[in-house]
mmCIF file of C-alpha atoms in Angstrom:
data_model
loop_
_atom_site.group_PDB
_atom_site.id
_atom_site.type_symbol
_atom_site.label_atom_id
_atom_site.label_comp_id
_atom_site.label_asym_id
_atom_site.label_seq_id
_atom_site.Cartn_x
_atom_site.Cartn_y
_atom_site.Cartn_z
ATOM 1 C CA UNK B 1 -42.224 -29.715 -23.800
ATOM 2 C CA UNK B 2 -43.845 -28.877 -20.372
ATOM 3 C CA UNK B 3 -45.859 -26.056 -19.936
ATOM 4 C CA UNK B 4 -45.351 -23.490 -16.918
ATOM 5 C CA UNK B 5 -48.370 -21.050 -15.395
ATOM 6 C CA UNK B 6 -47.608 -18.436 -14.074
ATOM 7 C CA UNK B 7 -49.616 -17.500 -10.798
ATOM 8 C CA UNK B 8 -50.091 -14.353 -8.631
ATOM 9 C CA UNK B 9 -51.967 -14.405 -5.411
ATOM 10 C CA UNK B 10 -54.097 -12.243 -2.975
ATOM 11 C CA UNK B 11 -54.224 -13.045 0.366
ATOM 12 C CA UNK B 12 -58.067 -12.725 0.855
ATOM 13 C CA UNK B 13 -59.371 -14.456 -2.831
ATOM 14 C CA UNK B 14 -56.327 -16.987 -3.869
ATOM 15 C CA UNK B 15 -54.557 -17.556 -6.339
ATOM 16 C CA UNK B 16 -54.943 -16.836 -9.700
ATOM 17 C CA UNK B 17 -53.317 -17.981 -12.941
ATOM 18 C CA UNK B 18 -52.074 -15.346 -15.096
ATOM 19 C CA UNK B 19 -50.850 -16.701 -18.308
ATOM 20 C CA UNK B 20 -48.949 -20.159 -19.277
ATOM 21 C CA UNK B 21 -45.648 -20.174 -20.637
ATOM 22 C CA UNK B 22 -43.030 -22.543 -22.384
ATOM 23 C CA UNK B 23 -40.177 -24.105 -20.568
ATOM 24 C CA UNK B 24 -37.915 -22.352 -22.578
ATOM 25 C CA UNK B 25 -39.690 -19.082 -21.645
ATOM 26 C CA UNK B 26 -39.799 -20.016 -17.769
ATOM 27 C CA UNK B 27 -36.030 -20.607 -17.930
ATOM 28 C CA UNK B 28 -35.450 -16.676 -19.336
ATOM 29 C CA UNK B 29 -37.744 -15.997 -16.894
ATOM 30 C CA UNK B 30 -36.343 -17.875 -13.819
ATOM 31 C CA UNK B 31 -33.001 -16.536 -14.264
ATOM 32 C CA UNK B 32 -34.097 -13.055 -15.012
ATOM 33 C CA UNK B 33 -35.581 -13.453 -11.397
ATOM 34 C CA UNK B 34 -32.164 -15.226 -10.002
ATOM 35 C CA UNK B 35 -30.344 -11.891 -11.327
ATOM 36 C CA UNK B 36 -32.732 -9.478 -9.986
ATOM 37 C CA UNK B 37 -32.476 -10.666 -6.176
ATOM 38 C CA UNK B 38 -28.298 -10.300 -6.634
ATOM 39 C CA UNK B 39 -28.962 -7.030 -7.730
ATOM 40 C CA UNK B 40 -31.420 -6.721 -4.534
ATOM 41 C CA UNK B 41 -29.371 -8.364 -2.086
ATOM 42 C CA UNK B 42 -26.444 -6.288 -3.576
ATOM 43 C CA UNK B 43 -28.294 -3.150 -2.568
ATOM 44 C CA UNK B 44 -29.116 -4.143 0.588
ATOM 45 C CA UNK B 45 -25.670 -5.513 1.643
ATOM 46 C CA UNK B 46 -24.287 -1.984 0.778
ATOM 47 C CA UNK B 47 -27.196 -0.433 2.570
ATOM 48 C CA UNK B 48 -26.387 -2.263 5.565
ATOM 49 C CA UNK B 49 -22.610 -1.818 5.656
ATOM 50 C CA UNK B 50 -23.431 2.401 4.695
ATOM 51 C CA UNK B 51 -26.004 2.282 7.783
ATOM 52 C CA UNK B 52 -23.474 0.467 10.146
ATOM 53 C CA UNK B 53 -20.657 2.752 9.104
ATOM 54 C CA UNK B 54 -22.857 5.807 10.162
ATOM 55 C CA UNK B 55 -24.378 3.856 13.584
ATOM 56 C CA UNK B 56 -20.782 3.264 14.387
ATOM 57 C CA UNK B 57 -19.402 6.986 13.942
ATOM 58 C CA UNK B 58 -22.181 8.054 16.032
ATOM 59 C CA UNK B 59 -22.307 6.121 18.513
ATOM 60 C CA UNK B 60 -18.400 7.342 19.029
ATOM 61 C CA UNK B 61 -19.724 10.949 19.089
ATOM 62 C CA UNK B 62 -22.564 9.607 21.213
ATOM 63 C CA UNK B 63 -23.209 11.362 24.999
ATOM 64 C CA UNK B 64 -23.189 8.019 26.935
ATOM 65 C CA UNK B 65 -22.358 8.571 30.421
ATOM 66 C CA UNK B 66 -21.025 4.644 31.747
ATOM 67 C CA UNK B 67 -17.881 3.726 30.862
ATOM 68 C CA UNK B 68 -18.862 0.381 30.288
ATOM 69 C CA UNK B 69 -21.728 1.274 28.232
ATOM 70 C CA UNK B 70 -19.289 2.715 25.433
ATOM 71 C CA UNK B 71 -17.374 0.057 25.705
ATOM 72 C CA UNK B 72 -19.919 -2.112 24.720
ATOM 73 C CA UNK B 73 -21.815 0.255 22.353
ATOM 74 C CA UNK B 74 -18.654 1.274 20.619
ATOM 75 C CA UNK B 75 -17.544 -2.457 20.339
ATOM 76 C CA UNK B 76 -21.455 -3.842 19.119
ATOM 77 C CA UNK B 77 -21.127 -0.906 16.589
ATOM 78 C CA UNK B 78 -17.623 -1.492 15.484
ATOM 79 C CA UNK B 79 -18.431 -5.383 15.012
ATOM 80 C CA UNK B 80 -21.667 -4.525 13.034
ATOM 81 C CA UNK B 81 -19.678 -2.698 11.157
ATOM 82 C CA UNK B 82 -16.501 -5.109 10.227
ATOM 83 C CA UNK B 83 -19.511 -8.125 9.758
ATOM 84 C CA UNK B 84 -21.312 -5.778 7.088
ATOM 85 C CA UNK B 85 -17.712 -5.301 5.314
ATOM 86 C CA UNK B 86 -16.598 -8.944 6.218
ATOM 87 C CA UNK B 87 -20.309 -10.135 4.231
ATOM 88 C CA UNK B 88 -20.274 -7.515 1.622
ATOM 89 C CA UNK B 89 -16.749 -8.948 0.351
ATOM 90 C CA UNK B 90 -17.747 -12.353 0.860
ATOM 91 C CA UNK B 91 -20.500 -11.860 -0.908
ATOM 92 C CA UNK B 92 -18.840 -10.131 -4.229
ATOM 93 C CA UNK B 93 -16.333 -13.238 -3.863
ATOM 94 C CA UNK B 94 -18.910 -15.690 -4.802
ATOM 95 C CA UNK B 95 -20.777 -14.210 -7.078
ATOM 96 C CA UNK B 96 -18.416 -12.005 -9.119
ATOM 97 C CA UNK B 97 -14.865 -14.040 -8.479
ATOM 98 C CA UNK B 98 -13.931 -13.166 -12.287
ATOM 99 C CA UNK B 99 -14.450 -9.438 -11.831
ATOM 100 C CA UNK B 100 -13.854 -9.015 -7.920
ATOM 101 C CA UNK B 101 -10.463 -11.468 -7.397
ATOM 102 C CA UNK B 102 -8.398 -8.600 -9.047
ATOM 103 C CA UNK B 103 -10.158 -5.488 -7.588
ATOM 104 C CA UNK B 104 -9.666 -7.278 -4.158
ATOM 105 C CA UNK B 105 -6.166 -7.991 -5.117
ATOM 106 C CA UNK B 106 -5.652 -4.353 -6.145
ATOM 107 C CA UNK B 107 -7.390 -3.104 -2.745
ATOM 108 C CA UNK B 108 -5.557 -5.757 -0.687
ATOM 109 C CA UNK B 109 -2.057 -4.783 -1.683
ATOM 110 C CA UNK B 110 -2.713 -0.707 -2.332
ATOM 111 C CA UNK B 111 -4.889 0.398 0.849
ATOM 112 C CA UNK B 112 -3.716 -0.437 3.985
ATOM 113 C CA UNK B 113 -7.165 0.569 6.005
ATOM 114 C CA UNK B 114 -8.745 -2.228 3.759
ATOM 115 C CA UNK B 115 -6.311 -5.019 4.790
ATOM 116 C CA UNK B 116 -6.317 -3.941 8.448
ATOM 117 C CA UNK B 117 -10.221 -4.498 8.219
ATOM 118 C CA UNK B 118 -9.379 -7.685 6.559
ATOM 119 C CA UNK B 119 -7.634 -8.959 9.425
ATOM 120 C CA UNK B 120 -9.450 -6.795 12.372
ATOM 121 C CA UNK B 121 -12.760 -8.701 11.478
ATOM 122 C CA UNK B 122 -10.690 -11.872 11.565
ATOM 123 C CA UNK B 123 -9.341 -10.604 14.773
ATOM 124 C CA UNK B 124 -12.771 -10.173 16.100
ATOM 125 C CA UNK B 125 -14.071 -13.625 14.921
ATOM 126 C CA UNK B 126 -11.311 -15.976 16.414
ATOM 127 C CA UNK B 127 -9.788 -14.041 19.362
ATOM 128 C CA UNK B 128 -11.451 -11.258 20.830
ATOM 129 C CA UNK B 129 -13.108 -7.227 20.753
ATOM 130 C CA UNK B 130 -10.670 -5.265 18.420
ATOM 131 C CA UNK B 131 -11.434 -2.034 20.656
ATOM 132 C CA UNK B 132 -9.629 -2.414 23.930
ATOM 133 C CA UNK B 133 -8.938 0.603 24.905
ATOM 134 C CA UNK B 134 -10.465 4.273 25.166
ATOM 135 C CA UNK B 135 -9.985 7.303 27.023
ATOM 136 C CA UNK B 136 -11.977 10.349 27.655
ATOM 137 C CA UNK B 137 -10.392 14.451 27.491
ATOM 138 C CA UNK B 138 -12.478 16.658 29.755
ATOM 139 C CA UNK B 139 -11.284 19.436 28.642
ATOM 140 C CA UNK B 140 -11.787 19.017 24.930
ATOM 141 C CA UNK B 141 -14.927 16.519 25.374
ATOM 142 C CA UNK B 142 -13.356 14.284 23.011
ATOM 143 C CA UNK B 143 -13.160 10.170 23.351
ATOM 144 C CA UNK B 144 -10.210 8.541 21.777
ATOM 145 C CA UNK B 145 -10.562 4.789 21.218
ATOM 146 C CA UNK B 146 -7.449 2.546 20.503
ATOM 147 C CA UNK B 147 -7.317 -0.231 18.901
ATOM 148 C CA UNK B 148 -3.784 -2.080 19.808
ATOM 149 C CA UNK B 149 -1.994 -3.529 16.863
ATOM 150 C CA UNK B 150 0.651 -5.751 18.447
ATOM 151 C CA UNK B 151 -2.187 -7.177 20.404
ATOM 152 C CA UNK B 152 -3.668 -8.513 16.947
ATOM 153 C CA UNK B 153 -0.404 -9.294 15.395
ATOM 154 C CA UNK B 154 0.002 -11.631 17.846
#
């Protein structure tokens, strides 16, 4: 039976061996670690779709002056945004297919907004920028943007 140590280091004085353990012990161990950094990257990948979500509404309630600028601003954001989802699925896929195949299912065939994402960040991988369009009230300071469906049915 081979014997594992378990080490810990400090940049400035090396490494140092905390305590040996069985193989049978470093397995527990080893997948113990393996379940904590899902749980990690979990948390992060919902961080990071929560933080692009809130980039992207503010950057559509942002002051920017250029027309071009939002267009590119609103379409980085709104990208971001449909990647983060487009992972966070992707990522619940692999790693939780027993569990997530159904709730996908159930999401896919009830919610409309989550299929259209489905497809808009396909859309935006193969073909082209999913916002095309936007226009600007003076009078009510409000920007609409417009995203064309027939354009990504076709």
């Amino acid at each position: 039976m081979a014997i594992y140590n378990i080490h810990t280091s400090c940049i400035d004085k090396g490494f140092y061996t905390i305590k040996s353990i069985s193989e049978e012990d470093f397995d527990i161990l080893s997948n113990a670690v393996k379940h904590l950094q899902k749980v990690l990257y979990e948390m992060n990948l919902s961080l990071m779709l929560n933080q692009s979500h809130n980039q992207l509404i503010a950057g559509l309630n942002s002051n920017i002056e250029n027309v071009d600028d939002k267009f590119v601003y609103w379409n980085f954001h709104y990208s971001n945004w449909l990647s983060s989802f487009y992972m966070w699925i992707q990522f619940h896929e692999y790693n939780f297919n027993h569990l997530f195949d159904r709730l996908k299912g159930k999401y896919y065939d009830d919610y409309a907004e989550y299929k259209f994402s489905y497809y808009l960040r396909t859309y935006l991988s193969h073909k082209s920028f999913v916002i095309t369009k936007h226009s600007y009230d003076c009078l009510s300071n409000k920007t609409t943007v417009l995203i064309c469906p027939k354009e990504l049915l076709e």
